[in-house]
């Protein structure tokens, strides 16, 4: 079981003054100039992501070519066969001592050692960069549309990451603030989601999707992944990456989503009864809250948000169904009492291996699902003030 922790235009101008423009050799489809230093290998590597989950993924892409960086910083790929149609590749550099040419360092975007690029037989490409800030400093002579979009995505991510670090570092270390930190992180990766939703470049969208969750975990954003599949399968259904994207976005592989009807399930209640979830749904609005007694942000939400909402709206059509993934019945019931959580409670008391969690296809708490009177999910994973405002507006 996991609790989700959260986790520039001037740059381009300065680079044109610092690094001389590079001239492509006519025979080379990919060349450029890289300002090097002694901490880095004097090579640049061309990495091919063969599958959707290899895009911008550490160690997974296949190294298909390399080029030496000369003493003047110039490099030129001579052996690579340019694809007939445009394809997404990764251009990477490596520090001395690095064992693998397909290592992609990405924890801090401004220090990333790679840049996604698009190659095709229709055009050659020249680039320039500083090796220690390879991705951030990467620029091109006469970039194509796809490269313009990729560099815009790069800039947007770098700026969003900087804002997230500043906001997150201002918060104290406190487990009860996990939901707050999760929201800050979601704002950060939300930049990638918005970019993917708005761009007309498939290659940039694919990179944005992968940057939104480099480990391929889309539990907190299944609607986004499914929406990307719907978007691109109407435009480029035969693209191999799109086919694999849509396989990952298959609803049976994702948590229940907004717009779905909440799955019915037989729940053992704290009072000893066993009833169906469907029979518990409120007349107007139901919050299905997934929590545990040992989850600090869940307990804070009980006391500070759900208890006041319950007192204010229980007679106005609000229902709260709390499902715990505890394994200790005593700890579970003690937490209910201490938090003043006097709404409906259920649990199988099986801990992480909860059949209800499996039915919802989730593994992360805190989690919640907001249902209308017919049991349709109209919102999910709203917390704090956002949850308060939603319920107040819906039940006004």
mmCIF file of C-alpha atoms in Angstrom:
data_model
loop_
_atom_site.group_PDB
_atom_site.id
_atom_site.type_symbol
_atom_site.label_atom_id
_atom_site.label_comp_id
_atom_site.label_asym_id
_atom_site.label_seq_id
_atom_site.Cartn_x
_atom_site.Cartn_y
_atom_site.Cartn_z
ATOM 1 C CA UNK A 1 0.000 0.000 0.000
ATOM 2 C CA UNK A 2 1.269 3.446 -0.778
ATOM 3 C CA UNK A 3 0.346 6.935 0.289
ATOM 4 C CA UNK A 4 1.110 9.305 -2.514
ATOM 5 C CA UNK A 5 3.940 11.709 -1.644
ATOM 6 C CA UNK A 6 4.619 14.608 -3.653
ATOM 7 C CA UNK A 7 7.155 13.094 -4.833
ATOM 8 C CA UNK A 8 13.084 30.837 -20.772
ATOM 9 C CA UNK A 9 13.489 32.377 -23.732
ATOM 10 C CA UNK A 10 16.508 34.272 -22.286
ATOM 11 C CA UNK A 11 18.357 30.967 -22.100
ATOM 12 C CA UNK A 12 18.043 30.491 -25.855
ATOM 13 C CA UNK A 13 19.290 34.032 -26.466
ATOM 14 C CA UNK A 14 22.301 33.607 -24.184
ATOM 15 C CA UNK A 15 23.206 30.330 -25.866
ATOM 16 C CA UNK A 16 23.349 31.958 -29.256
ATOM 17 C CA UNK A 17 25.918 34.377 -27.847
ATOM 18 C CA UNK A 18 27.932 31.773 -25.908
ATOM 19 C CA UNK A 19 28.007 28.858 -28.328
ATOM 20 C CA UNK A 20 28.915 29.333 -31.979
ATOM 21 C CA UNK A 21 26.319 28.257 -34.510
ATOM 22 C CA UNK A 22 26.974 24.861 -35.993
ATOM 23 C CA UNK A 23 26.849 24.028 -39.655
ATOM 24 C CA UNK A 24 25.585 20.613 -40.667
ATOM 25 C CA UNK A 25 27.713 18.540 -42.938
ATOM 26 C CA UNK A 26 25.660 17.809 -46.061
ATOM 27 C CA UNK A 27 26.061 14.053 -45.599
ATOM 28 C CA UNK A 28 24.891 14.048 -41.978
ATOM 29 C CA UNK A 29 21.202 14.080 -41.032
ATOM 30 C CA UNK A 30 22.113 14.968 -37.433
ATOM 31 C CA UNK A 31 24.999 17.164 -36.356
ATOM 32 C CA UNK A 32 25.782 20.009 -34.041
ATOM 33 C CA UNK A 33 28.043 21.533 -31.462
ATOM 34 C CA UNK A 34 28.170 20.790 -27.736
ATOM 35 C CA UNK A 35 30.161 22.802 -25.225
ATOM 36 C CA UNK A 36 31.858 20.095 -23.138
ATOM 37 C CA UNK A 37 33.807 19.856 -19.892
ATOM 38 C CA UNK A 38 36.056 17.281 -18.246
ATOM 39 C CA UNK A 39 33.261 15.699 -16.188
ATOM 40 C CA UNK A 40 31.474 14.344 -19.252
ATOM 41 C CA UNK A 41 32.226 11.753 -21.902
ATOM 42 C CA UNK A 42 33.042 13.317 -25.302
ATOM 43 C CA UNK A 43 30.228 11.422 -27.008
ATOM 44 C CA UNK A 44 26.582 11.957 -27.832
ATOM 45 C CA UNK A 45 24.244 8.977 -28.122
ATOM 46 C CA UNK A 46 21.149 8.369 -30.227
ATOM 47 C CA UNK A 47 18.577 6.325 -28.317
ATOM 48 C CA UNK A 48 15.452 4.815 -29.847
ATOM 49 C CA UNK A 49 12.365 4.208 -27.689
ATOM 50 C CA UNK A 50 10.907 1.068 -29.254
ATOM 51 C CA UNK A 51 7.735 1.100 -27.183
ATOM 52 C CA UNK A 52 5.506 3.690 -25.538
ATOM 53 C CA UNK A 53 6.832 2.866 -22.068
ATOM 54 C CA UNK A 54 10.415 3.437 -23.257
ATOM 55 C CA UNK A 55 9.825 7.082 -24.168
ATOM 56 C CA UNK A 56 11.958 9.242 -21.838
ATOM 57 C CA UNK A 57 12.477 6.148 -19.677
ATOM 58 C CA UNK A 58 15.736 5.536 -17.838
ATOM 59 C CA UNK A 59 17.790 2.612 -19.224
ATOM 60 C CA UNK A 60 14.995 1.230 -21.442
ATOM 61 C CA UNK A 61 15.614 2.781 -24.859
ATOM 62 C CA UNK A 62 17.916 1.093 -27.386
ATOM 63 C CA UNK A 63 21.175 2.854 -28.232
ATOM 64 C CA UNK A 64 21.397 2.750 -32.028
ATOM 65 C CA UNK A 65 24.286 5.125 -32.739
ATOM 66 C CA UNK A 66 26.891 7.387 -31.179
ATOM 67 C CA UNK A 67 29.066 10.256 -32.351
ATOM 68 C CA UNK A 68 32.309 11.611 -30.947
ATOM 69 C CA UNK A 69 32.367 15.225 -29.829
ATOM 70 C CA UNK A 70 35.451 16.921 -31.253
ATOM 71 C CA UNK A 71 37.756 19.265 -29.382
ATOM 72 C CA UNK A 72 35.849 22.158 -30.937
ATOM 73 C CA UNK A 73 32.547 20.699 -29.699
ATOM 74 C CA UNK A 74 31.326 19.529 -33.087
ATOM 75 C CA UNK A 75 29.706 16.155 -33.680
ATOM 76 C CA UNK A 76 28.138 14.440 -36.661
ATOM 77 C CA UNK A 77 26.232 11.166 -36.920
ATOM 78 C CA UNK A 78 27.351 9.284 -40.025
ATOM 79 C CA UNK A 79 26.059 5.732 -39.575
ATOM 80 C CA UNK A 80 22.431 6.189 -38.581
ATOM 81 C CA UNK A 81 19.855 5.311 -41.218
ATOM 82 C CA UNK A 82 17.232 8.056 -41.270
ATOM 83 C CA UNK A 83 13.676 6.651 -41.020
ATOM 84 C CA UNK A 84 11.272 6.953 -43.954
ATOM 85 C CA UNK A 85 8.659 8.550 -41.705
ATOM 86 C CA UNK A 86 9.252 10.881 -38.807
ATOM 87 C CA UNK A 87 10.133 9.080 -35.608
ATOM 88 C CA UNK A 88 10.799 10.024 -32.007
ATOM 89 C CA UNK A 89 14.341 9.568 -30.690
ATOM 90 C CA UNK A 90 16.352 10.622 -27.662
ATOM 91 C CA UNK A 91 19.674 12.452 -27.888
ATOM 92 C CA UNK A 92 21.715 11.836 -24.721
ATOM 93 C CA UNK A 93 25.083 12.608 -23.160
ATOM 94 C CA UNK A 94 26.689 10.828 -20.216
ATOM 95 C CA UNK A 95 28.963 11.710 -17.326
ATOM 96 C CA UNK A 96 32.288 9.955 -17.048
ATOM 97 C CA UNK A 97 31.866 6.787 -15.024
ATOM 98 C CA UNK A 98 28.361 6.164 -16.318
ATOM 99 C CA UNK A 99 28.126 2.550 -17.457
ATOM 100 C CA UNK A 100 25.111 2.863 -19.715
ATOM 101 C CA UNK A 101 24.623 5.106 -22.726
ATOM 102 C CA UNK A 102 20.823 4.966 -22.327
ATOM 103 C CA UNK A 103 20.826 6.370 -18.791
ATOM 104 C CA UNK A 104 18.404 9.307 -18.702
ATOM 105 C CA UNK A 105 18.828 11.512 -15.616
ATOM 106 C CA UNK A 106 15.532 13.307 -15.114
ATOM 107 C CA UNK A 107 14.965 13.985 -11.414
ATOM 108 C CA UNK A 108 15.718 17.686 -11.929
ATOM 109 C CA UNK A 109 14.536 18.746 -15.414
ATOM 110 C CA UNK A 110 16.993 21.635 -15.649
ATOM 111 C CA UNK A 111 19.821 19.097 -15.261
ATOM 112 C CA UNK A 112 18.417 16.397 -17.569
ATOM 113 C CA UNK A 113 21.083 14.811 -19.781
ATOM 114 C CA UNK A 114 18.861 14.135 -22.789
ATOM 115 C CA UNK A 115 16.499 15.771 -25.265
ATOM 116 C CA UNK A 116 13.659 14.167 -27.234
ATOM 117 C CA UNK A 117 14.004 14.829 -30.972
ATOM 118 C CA UNK A 118 12.170 13.904 -34.172
ATOM 119 C CA UNK A 119 14.037 12.608 -37.216
ATOM 120 C CA UNK A 120 12.902 11.895 -40.752
ATOM 121 C CA UNK A 121 14.432 11.632 -44.210
ATOM 122 C CA UNK A 122 12.712 14.873 -45.202
ATOM 123 C CA UNK A 123 15.103 17.140 -43.308
ATOM 124 C CA UNK A 124 18.459 17.266 -41.557
ATOM 125 C CA UNK A 125 18.919 18.676 -38.092
ATOM 126 C CA UNK A 126 21.587 20.794 -36.424
ATOM 127 C CA UNK A 127 21.673 21.564 -32.735
ATOM 128 C CA UNK A 128 23.750 23.120 -30.000
ATOM 129 C CA UNK A 129 23.894 22.736 -26.237
ATOM 130 C CA UNK A 130 25.983 22.913 -23.109
ATOM 131 C CA UNK A 131 26.731 19.394 -21.962
ATOM 132 C CA UNK A 132 26.136 19.945 -18.217
ATOM 133 C CA UNK A 133 22.677 21.458 -18.854
ATOM 134 C CA UNK A 134 21.988 19.483 -21.982
ATOM 135 C CA UNK A 135 18.200 19.539 -22.095
ATOM 136 C CA UNK A 136 17.759 23.044 -20.723
ATOM 137 C CA UNK A 137 20.305 24.586 -23.090
ATOM 138 C CA UNK A 138 19.370 22.531 -26.159
ATOM 139 C CA UNK A 139 18.493 24.618 -29.215
ATOM 140 C CA UNK A 140 18.328 24.110 -32.966
ATOM 141 C CA UNK A 141 18.986 25.943 -36.182
ATOM 142 C CA UNK A 142 15.644 26.366 -37.977
ATOM 143 C CA UNK A 143 13.639 23.929 -35.804
ATOM 144 C CA UNK A 144 10.725 22.060 -37.341
ATOM 145 C CA UNK A 145 7.224 22.440 -35.903
ATOM 146 C CA UNK A 146 7.630 19.303 -33.783
ATOM 147 C CA UNK A 147 10.937 20.554 -32.390
ATOM 148 C CA UNK A 148 9.461 23.953 -31.594
ATOM 149 C CA UNK A 149 6.706 22.217 -29.650
ATOM 150 C CA UNK A 150 9.133 19.871 -27.883
ATOM 151 C CA UNK A 151 11.283 22.803 -26.759
ATOM 152 C CA UNK A 152 8.178 24.654 -25.568
ATOM 153 C CA UNK A 153 7.213 21.567 -23.576
ATOM 154 C CA UNK A 154 10.735 21.420 -22.159
ATOM 155 C CA UNK A 155 10.505 25.044 -21.021
ATOM 156 C CA UNK A 156 7.036 24.605 -19.528
ATOM 157 C CA UNK A 157 8.135 21.570 -17.527
ATOM 158 C CA UNK A 158 11.296 23.251 -16.245
ATOM 159 C CA UNK A 159 9.394 26.318 -15.081
ATOM 160 C CA UNK A 160 6.622 24.232 -13.470
ATOM 161 C CA UNK A 161 9.177 22.087 -11.665
ATOM 162 C CA UNK A 162 10.855 25.202 -10.268
ATOM 163 C CA UNK A 163 7.512 26.490 -8.954
ATOM 164 C CA UNK A 164 6.739 23.115 -7.388
ATOM 165 C CA UNK A 165 10.104 22.921 -5.609
ATOM 166 C CA UNK A 166 9.670 26.425 -4.214
ATOM 167 C CA UNK A 167 6.130 25.754 -2.959
ATOM 168 C CA UNK A 168 6.914 22.311 -1.583
ATOM 169 C CA UNK A 169 10.061 23.402 0.260
ATOM 170 C CA UNK A 170 8.057 26.092 2.064
ATOM 171 C CA UNK A 171 5.953 23.420 3.809
ATOM 172 C CA UNK A 172 7.071 21.688 7.034
ATOM 173 C CA UNK A 173 7.689 17.956 7.198
ATOM 174 C CA UNK A 174 4.322 16.753 8.454
ATOM 175 C CA UNK A 175 2.518 13.588 7.370
ATOM 176 C CA UNK A 176 -0.836 15.310 7.772
ATOM 177 C CA UNK A 177 0.157 17.649 4.924
ATOM 178 C CA UNK A 178 0.553 14.847 2.403
ATOM 179 C CA UNK A 179 -2.689 15.818 0.658
ATOM 180 C CA UNK A 180 -1.480 19.415 0.367
ATOM 181 C CA UNK A 181 1.842 18.241 -1.062
ATOM 182 C CA UNK A 182 0.070 15.901 -3.432
ATOM 183 C CA UNK A 183 -1.995 18.810 -4.716
ATOM 184 C CA UNK A 184 1.167 20.855 -5.336
ATOM 185 C CA UNK A 185 2.699 17.954 -7.229
ATOM 186 C CA UNK A 186 -0.483 17.505 -9.229
ATOM 187 C CA UNK A 187 -0.304 21.168 -10.239
ATOM 188 C CA UNK A 188 3.234 20.514 -11.496
ATOM 189 C CA UNK A 189 2.416 17.461 -13.593
ATOM 190 C CA UNK A 190 -0.832 19.113 -14.602
ATOM 191 C CA UNK A 191 1.283 21.329 -16.844
ATOM 192 C CA UNK A 192 2.264 18.238 -18.845
ATOM 193 C CA UNK A 193 -1.325 17.029 -18.982
ATOM 194 C CA UNK A 194 -2.561 20.375 -20.259
ATOM 195 C CA UNK A 195 0.233 20.466 -22.830
ATOM 196 C CA UNK A 196 -0.632 16.999 -24.126
ATOM 197 C CA UNK A 197 -4.314 17.905 -24.309
ATOM 198 C CA UNK A 198 -3.668 21.043 -26.353
ATOM 199 C CA UNK A 199 -0.809 20.123 -28.699
ATOM 200 C CA UNK A 200 -1.161 18.969 -32.304
ATOM 201 C CA UNK A 201 2.220 17.213 -32.205
ATOM 202 C CA UNK A 202 1.887 13.527 -31.427
ATOM 203 C CA UNK A 203 5.569 13.249 -30.555
ATOM 204 C CA UNK A 204 5.371 16.108 -28.048
ATOM 205 C CA UNK A 205 2.166 14.678 -26.585
ATOM 206 C CA UNK A 206 3.806 11.285 -26.083
ATOM 207 C CA UNK A 207 6.720 12.888 -24.249
ATOM 208 C CA UNK A 208 4.334 14.959 -22.123
ATOM 209 C CA UNK A 209 2.325 11.847 -21.212
ATOM 210 C CA UNK A 210 5.475 10.052 -20.122
ATOM 211 C CA UNK A 211 6.791 13.091 -18.242
ATOM 212 C CA UNK A 212 3.474 13.264 -16.384
ATOM 213 C CA UNK A 213 4.289 9.841 -14.927
ATOM 214 C CA UNK A 214 7.748 8.540 -15.727
ATOM 215 C CA UNK A 215 7.081 5.282 -13.865
ATOM 216 C CA UNK A 216 3.939 4.625 -15.887
ATOM 217 C CA UNK A 217 1.602 4.933 -12.891
ATOM 218 C CA UNK A 218 -1.548 6.744 -14.015
ATOM 219 C CA UNK A 219 -3.723 5.752 -11.055
ATOM 220 C CA UNK A 220 -4.342 9.380 -10.126
ATOM 221 C CA UNK A 221 -5.037 10.472 -13.710
ATOM 222 C CA UNK A 222 -6.752 7.665 -15.641
ATOM 223 C CA UNK A 223 -9.133 10.130 -17.293
ATOM 224 C CA UNK A 224 -6.141 11.942 -18.795
ATOM 225 C CA UNK A 225 -4.591 8.771 -20.189
ATOM 226 C CA UNK A 226 -7.897 7.555 -21.590
ATOM 227 C CA UNK A 227 -8.539 10.970 -23.135
ATOM 228 C CA UNK A 228 -5.150 10.934 -24.851
ATOM 229 C CA UNK A 229 -5.952 7.566 -26.391
ATOM 230 C CA UNK A 230 -9.306 8.845 -27.638
ATOM 231 C CA UNK A 231 -7.641 11.929 -29.116
ATOM 232 C CA UNK A 232 -4.806 10.247 -30.974
ATOM 233 C CA UNK A 233 -6.558 7.105 -32.176
ATOM 234 C CA UNK A 234 -8.807 9.342 -34.267
ATOM 235 C CA UNK A 235 -5.772 11.090 -35.770
ATOM 236 C CA UNK A 236 -3.036 8.449 -36.018
ATOM 237 C CA UNK A 237 -4.633 5.116 -35.201
ATOM 238 C CA UNK A 238 -1.947 3.093 -37.025
ATOM 239 C CA UNK A 239 0.957 4.617 -35.095
ATOM 240 C CA UNK A 240 2.618 1.926 -32.970
ATOM 241 C CA UNK A 241 3.005 4.251 -29.986
ATOM 242 C CA UNK A 242 -0.684 5.178 -30.175
ATOM 243 C CA UNK A 243 -1.655 1.508 -30.263
ATOM 244 C CA UNK A 244 0.409 0.867 -27.126
ATOM 245 C CA UNK A 245 -0.902 4.032 -25.480
ATOM 246 C CA UNK A 246 -4.453 2.830 -26.015
ATOM 247 C CA UNK A 247 -3.600 -0.593 -24.615
ATOM 248 C CA UNK A 248 -2.360 1.105 -21.445
ATOM 249 C CA UNK A 249 -5.478 3.303 -21.428
ATOM 250 C CA UNK A 250 -7.903 0.385 -21.648
ATOM 251 C CA UNK A 251 -10.524 0.961 -18.964
ATOM 252 C CA UNK A 252 -10.060 -2.500 -17.533
ATOM 253 C CA UNK A 253 -6.469 -1.558 -16.681
ATOM 254 C CA UNK A 254 -7.360 1.746 -15.018
ATOM 255 C CA UNK A 255 -9.208 2.807 -11.866
ATOM 256 C CA UNK A 256 -12.901 3.604 -12.167
ATOM 257 C CA UNK A 257 -13.242 7.029 -13.738
ATOM 258 C CA UNK A 258 -15.424 10.084 -13.706
ATOM 259 C CA UNK A 259 -18.492 9.225 -15.774
ATOM 260 C CA UNK A 260 -18.509 5.568 -14.709
ATOM 261 C CA UNK A 261 -21.192 4.099 -12.486
ATOM 262 C CA UNK A 262 -19.673 3.125 -9.151
ATOM 263 C CA UNK A 263 -19.286 -0.667 -9.007
ATOM 264 C CA UNK A 264 -21.668 -2.290 -6.572
ATOM 265 C CA UNK A 265 -20.022 -4.329 -3.849
ATOM 266 C CA UNK A 266 -21.092 -6.149 -0.711
ATOM 267 C CA UNK A 267 -19.571 -4.364 2.271
ATOM 268 C CA UNK A 268 -19.195 -5.548 5.890
ATOM 269 C CA UNK A 269 -20.181 -2.616 8.097
ATOM 270 C CA UNK A 270 -18.754 -1.593 11.459
ATOM 271 C CA UNK A 271 -22.087 -2.418 13.133
ATOM 272 C CA UNK A 272 -21.893 -6.030 11.951
ATOM 273 C CA UNK A 273 -24.331 -5.801 9.048
ATOM 274 C CA UNK A 274 -23.398 -6.736 5.476
ATOM 275 C CA UNK A 275 -25.027 -4.636 2.765
ATOM 276 C CA UNK A 276 -24.500 -3.634 -0.847
ATOM 277 C CA UNK A 277 -22.835 -0.322 -1.572
ATOM 278 C CA UNK A 278 -25.679 0.539 -3.952
ATOM 279 C CA UNK A 279 -28.204 0.368 -1.101
ATOM 280 C CA UNK A 280 -26.228 2.969 0.856
ATOM 281 C CA UNK A 281 -26.072 5.660 -1.832
ATOM 282 C CA UNK A 282 -27.612 8.958 -0.738
ATOM 283 C CA UNK A 283 -30.483 10.767 -2.421
ATOM 284 C CA UNK A 284 -28.384 13.609 -3.843
ATOM 285 C CA UNK A 285 -24.670 13.158 -3.207
ATOM 286 C CA UNK A 286 -22.443 10.429 -1.789
ATOM 287 C CA UNK A 287 -18.784 10.555 -0.825
ATOM 288 C CA UNK A 288 -17.124 7.131 -0.877
ATOM 289 C CA UNK A 289 -14.012 7.777 1.196
ATOM 290 C CA UNK A 290 -11.158 5.243 1.236
ATOM 291 C CA UNK A 291 -8.952 5.627 4.297
ATOM 292 C CA UNK A 292 -7.142 3.877 7.184
ATOM 293 C CA UNK A 293 -6.599 4.564 10.875
ATOM 294 C CA UNK A 294 -2.825 4.786 10.337
ATOM 295 C CA UNK A 295 -3.116 7.326 7.491
ATOM 296 C CA UNK A 296 -2.379 10.774 8.976
ATOM 297 C CA UNK A 297 -3.914 12.861 6.158
ATOM 298 C CA UNK A 298 -7.003 10.622 6.204
ATOM 299 C CA UNK A 299 -7.485 11.276 9.912
ATOM 300 C CA UNK A 300 -7.040 15.008 9.434
ATOM 301 C CA UNK A 301 -9.620 14.940 6.630
ATOM 302 C CA UNK A 302 -12.056 13.098 8.927
ATOM 303 C CA UNK A 303 -11.814 15.709 11.662
ATOM 304 C CA UNK A 304 -11.369 18.937 9.707
ATOM 305 C CA UNK A 305 -13.415 18.370 6.543
ATOM 306 C CA UNK A 306 -15.786 15.411 6.601
ATOM 307 C CA UNK A 307 -17.148 15.855 10.133
ATOM 308 C CA UNK A 308 -18.224 19.491 9.564
ATOM 309 C CA UNK A 309 -19.650 18.624 6.140
ATOM 310 C CA UNK A 310 -21.607 15.731 7.601
ATOM 311 C CA UNK A 311 -23.061 17.918 10.338
ATOM 312 C CA UNK A 312 -24.077 20.588 7.831
ATOM 313 C CA UNK A 313 -25.427 18.458 4.980
ATOM 314 C CA UNK A 314 -26.521 15.041 6.280
ATOM 315 C CA UNK A 315 -30.136 16.243 6.264
ATOM 316 C CA UNK A 316 -29.777 17.824 2.816
ATOM 317 C CA UNK A 317 -29.031 14.683 0.828
ATOM 318 C CA UNK A 318 -25.353 14.012 1.678
ATOM 319 C CA UNK A 319 -24.183 10.476 2.401
ATOM 320 C CA UNK A 320 -20.658 9.473 3.403
ATOM 321 C CA UNK A 321 -19.519 5.860 3.068
ATOM 322 C CA UNK A 322 -16.076 5.354 4.567
ATOM 323 C CA UNK A 323 -14.164 2.229 3.591
ATOM 324 C CA UNK A 324 -11.042 1.404 5.617
ATOM 325 C CA UNK A 325 -8.124 -0.776 4.576
ATOM 326 C CA UNK A 326 -7.219 -1.484 8.185
ATOM 327 C CA UNK A 327 -6.377 -4.984 9.341
ATOM 328 C CA UNK A 328 -6.882 -4.254 13.049
ATOM 329 C CA UNK A 329 -10.526 -3.877 13.983
ATOM 330 C CA UNK A 330 -9.745 -2.247 17.308
ATOM 331 C CA UNK A 331 -7.574 0.460 15.771
ATOM 332 C CA UNK A 332 -10.188 1.077 13.082
ATOM 333 C CA UNK A 333 -13.106 1.543 15.486
ATOM 334 C CA UNK A 334 -10.996 3.610 17.876
ATOM 335 C CA UNK A 335 -10.112 6.007 15.052
ATOM 336 C CA UNK A 336 -13.785 6.321 14.096
ATOM 337 C CA UNK A 337 -14.656 7.325 17.652
ATOM 338 C CA UNK A 338 -11.720 9.700 18.142
ATOM 339 C CA UNK A 339 -12.395 11.495 14.852
ATOM 340 C CA UNK A 340 -16.115 11.895 15.496
ATOM 341 C CA UNK A 341 -16.750 10.131 12.205
ATOM 342 C CA UNK A 342 -20.374 9.154 12.773
ATOM 343 C CA UNK A 343 -21.256 8.255 9.185
ATOM 344 C CA UNK A 344 -21.374 4.786 7.562
ATOM 345 C CA UNK A 345 -18.185 2.721 7.938
ATOM 346 C CA UNK A 346 -17.153 -0.518 6.245
ATOM 347 C CA UNK A 347 -14.039 -2.669 6.050
ATOM 348 C CA UNK A 348 -13.013 -6.197 5.211
ATOM 349 C CA UNK A 349 -10.153 -5.783 7.724
ATOM 350 C CA UNK A 350 -7.768 -7.443 5.291
ATOM 351 C CA UNK A 351 -5.290 -4.580 5.095
ATOM 352 C CA UNK A 352 -3.683 -3.883 1.757
ATOM 353 C CA UNK A 353 -5.235 -6.927 0.107
ATOM 354 C CA UNK A 354 -8.678 -5.374 0.098
ATOM 355 C CA UNK A 355 -11.201 -6.839 -2.359
ATOM 356 C CA UNK A 356 -12.985 -3.492 -2.599
ATOM 357 C CA UNK A 357 -9.743 -1.745 -3.566
ATOM 358 C CA UNK A 358 -9.245 -4.404 -6.225
ATOM 359 C CA UNK A 359 -12.752 -3.751 -7.537
ATOM 360 C CA UNK A 360 -11.934 -0.044 -7.800
ATOM 361 C CA UNK A 361 -8.483 -0.873 -9.244
ATOM 362 C CA UNK A 362 -6.696 1.517 -6.880
ATOM 363 C CA UNK A 363 -3.799 1.122 -4.444
ATOM 364 C CA UNK A 364 -3.301 4.670 -3.144
ATOM 365 C CA UNK A 365 -4.947 6.424 -0.209
ATOM 366 C CA UNK A 366 -6.395 8.866 0.648
ATOM 367 C CA UNK A 367 -8.895 8.421 -2.169
ATOM 368 C CA UNK A 368 -12.515 9.338 -2.658
ATOM 369 C CA UNK A 369 -15.276 9.092 -5.232
ATOM 370 C CA UNK A 370 -18.160 11.570 -5.399
ATOM 371 C CA UNK A 371 -21.417 10.031 -6.662
ATOM 372 C CA UNK A 372 -24.694 11.561 -7.735
ATOM 373 C CA UNK A 373 -28.030 10.103 -6.679
ATOM 374 C CA UNK A 374 -27.835 7.478 -9.439
ATOM 375 C CA UNK A 375 -24.405 6.248 -8.400
ATOM 376 C CA UNK A 376 -22.501 7.877 -11.261
ATOM 377 C CA UNK A 377 -19.041 9.191 -10.405
ATOM 378 C CA UNK A 378 -19.139 12.948 -10.967
ATOM 379 C CA UNK A 379 -15.808 13.792 -9.302
ATOM 380 C CA UNK A 380 -12.994 12.030 -7.483
ATOM 381 C CA UNK A 381 -10.025 12.663 -5.232
ATOM 382 C CA UNK A 382 -11.202 16.062 -4.059
ATOM 383 C CA UNK A 383 -9.823 17.048 -0.676
ATOM 384 C CA UNK A 384 -9.776 19.930 1.753
ATOM 385 C CA UNK A 385 -11.254 23.207 0.568
ATOM 386 C CA UNK A 386 -11.836 21.799 -2.914
ATOM 387 C CA UNK A 387 -14.093 19.073 -1.486
ATOM 388 C CA UNK A 388 -15.876 21.549 0.776
ATOM 389 C CA UNK A 389 -16.606 23.927 -2.076
ATOM 390 C CA UNK A 390 -17.804 21.139 -4.377
ATOM 391 C CA UNK A 391 -20.295 19.784 -1.835
ATOM 392 C CA UNK A 392 -21.526 23.222 -0.803
ATOM 393 C CA UNK A 393 -22.093 24.216 -4.426
ATOM 394 C CA UNK A 394 -23.771 20.920 -5.352
ATOM 395 C CA UNK A 395 -26.133 20.886 -2.369
ATOM 396 C CA UNK A 396 -26.936 24.591 -2.148
#
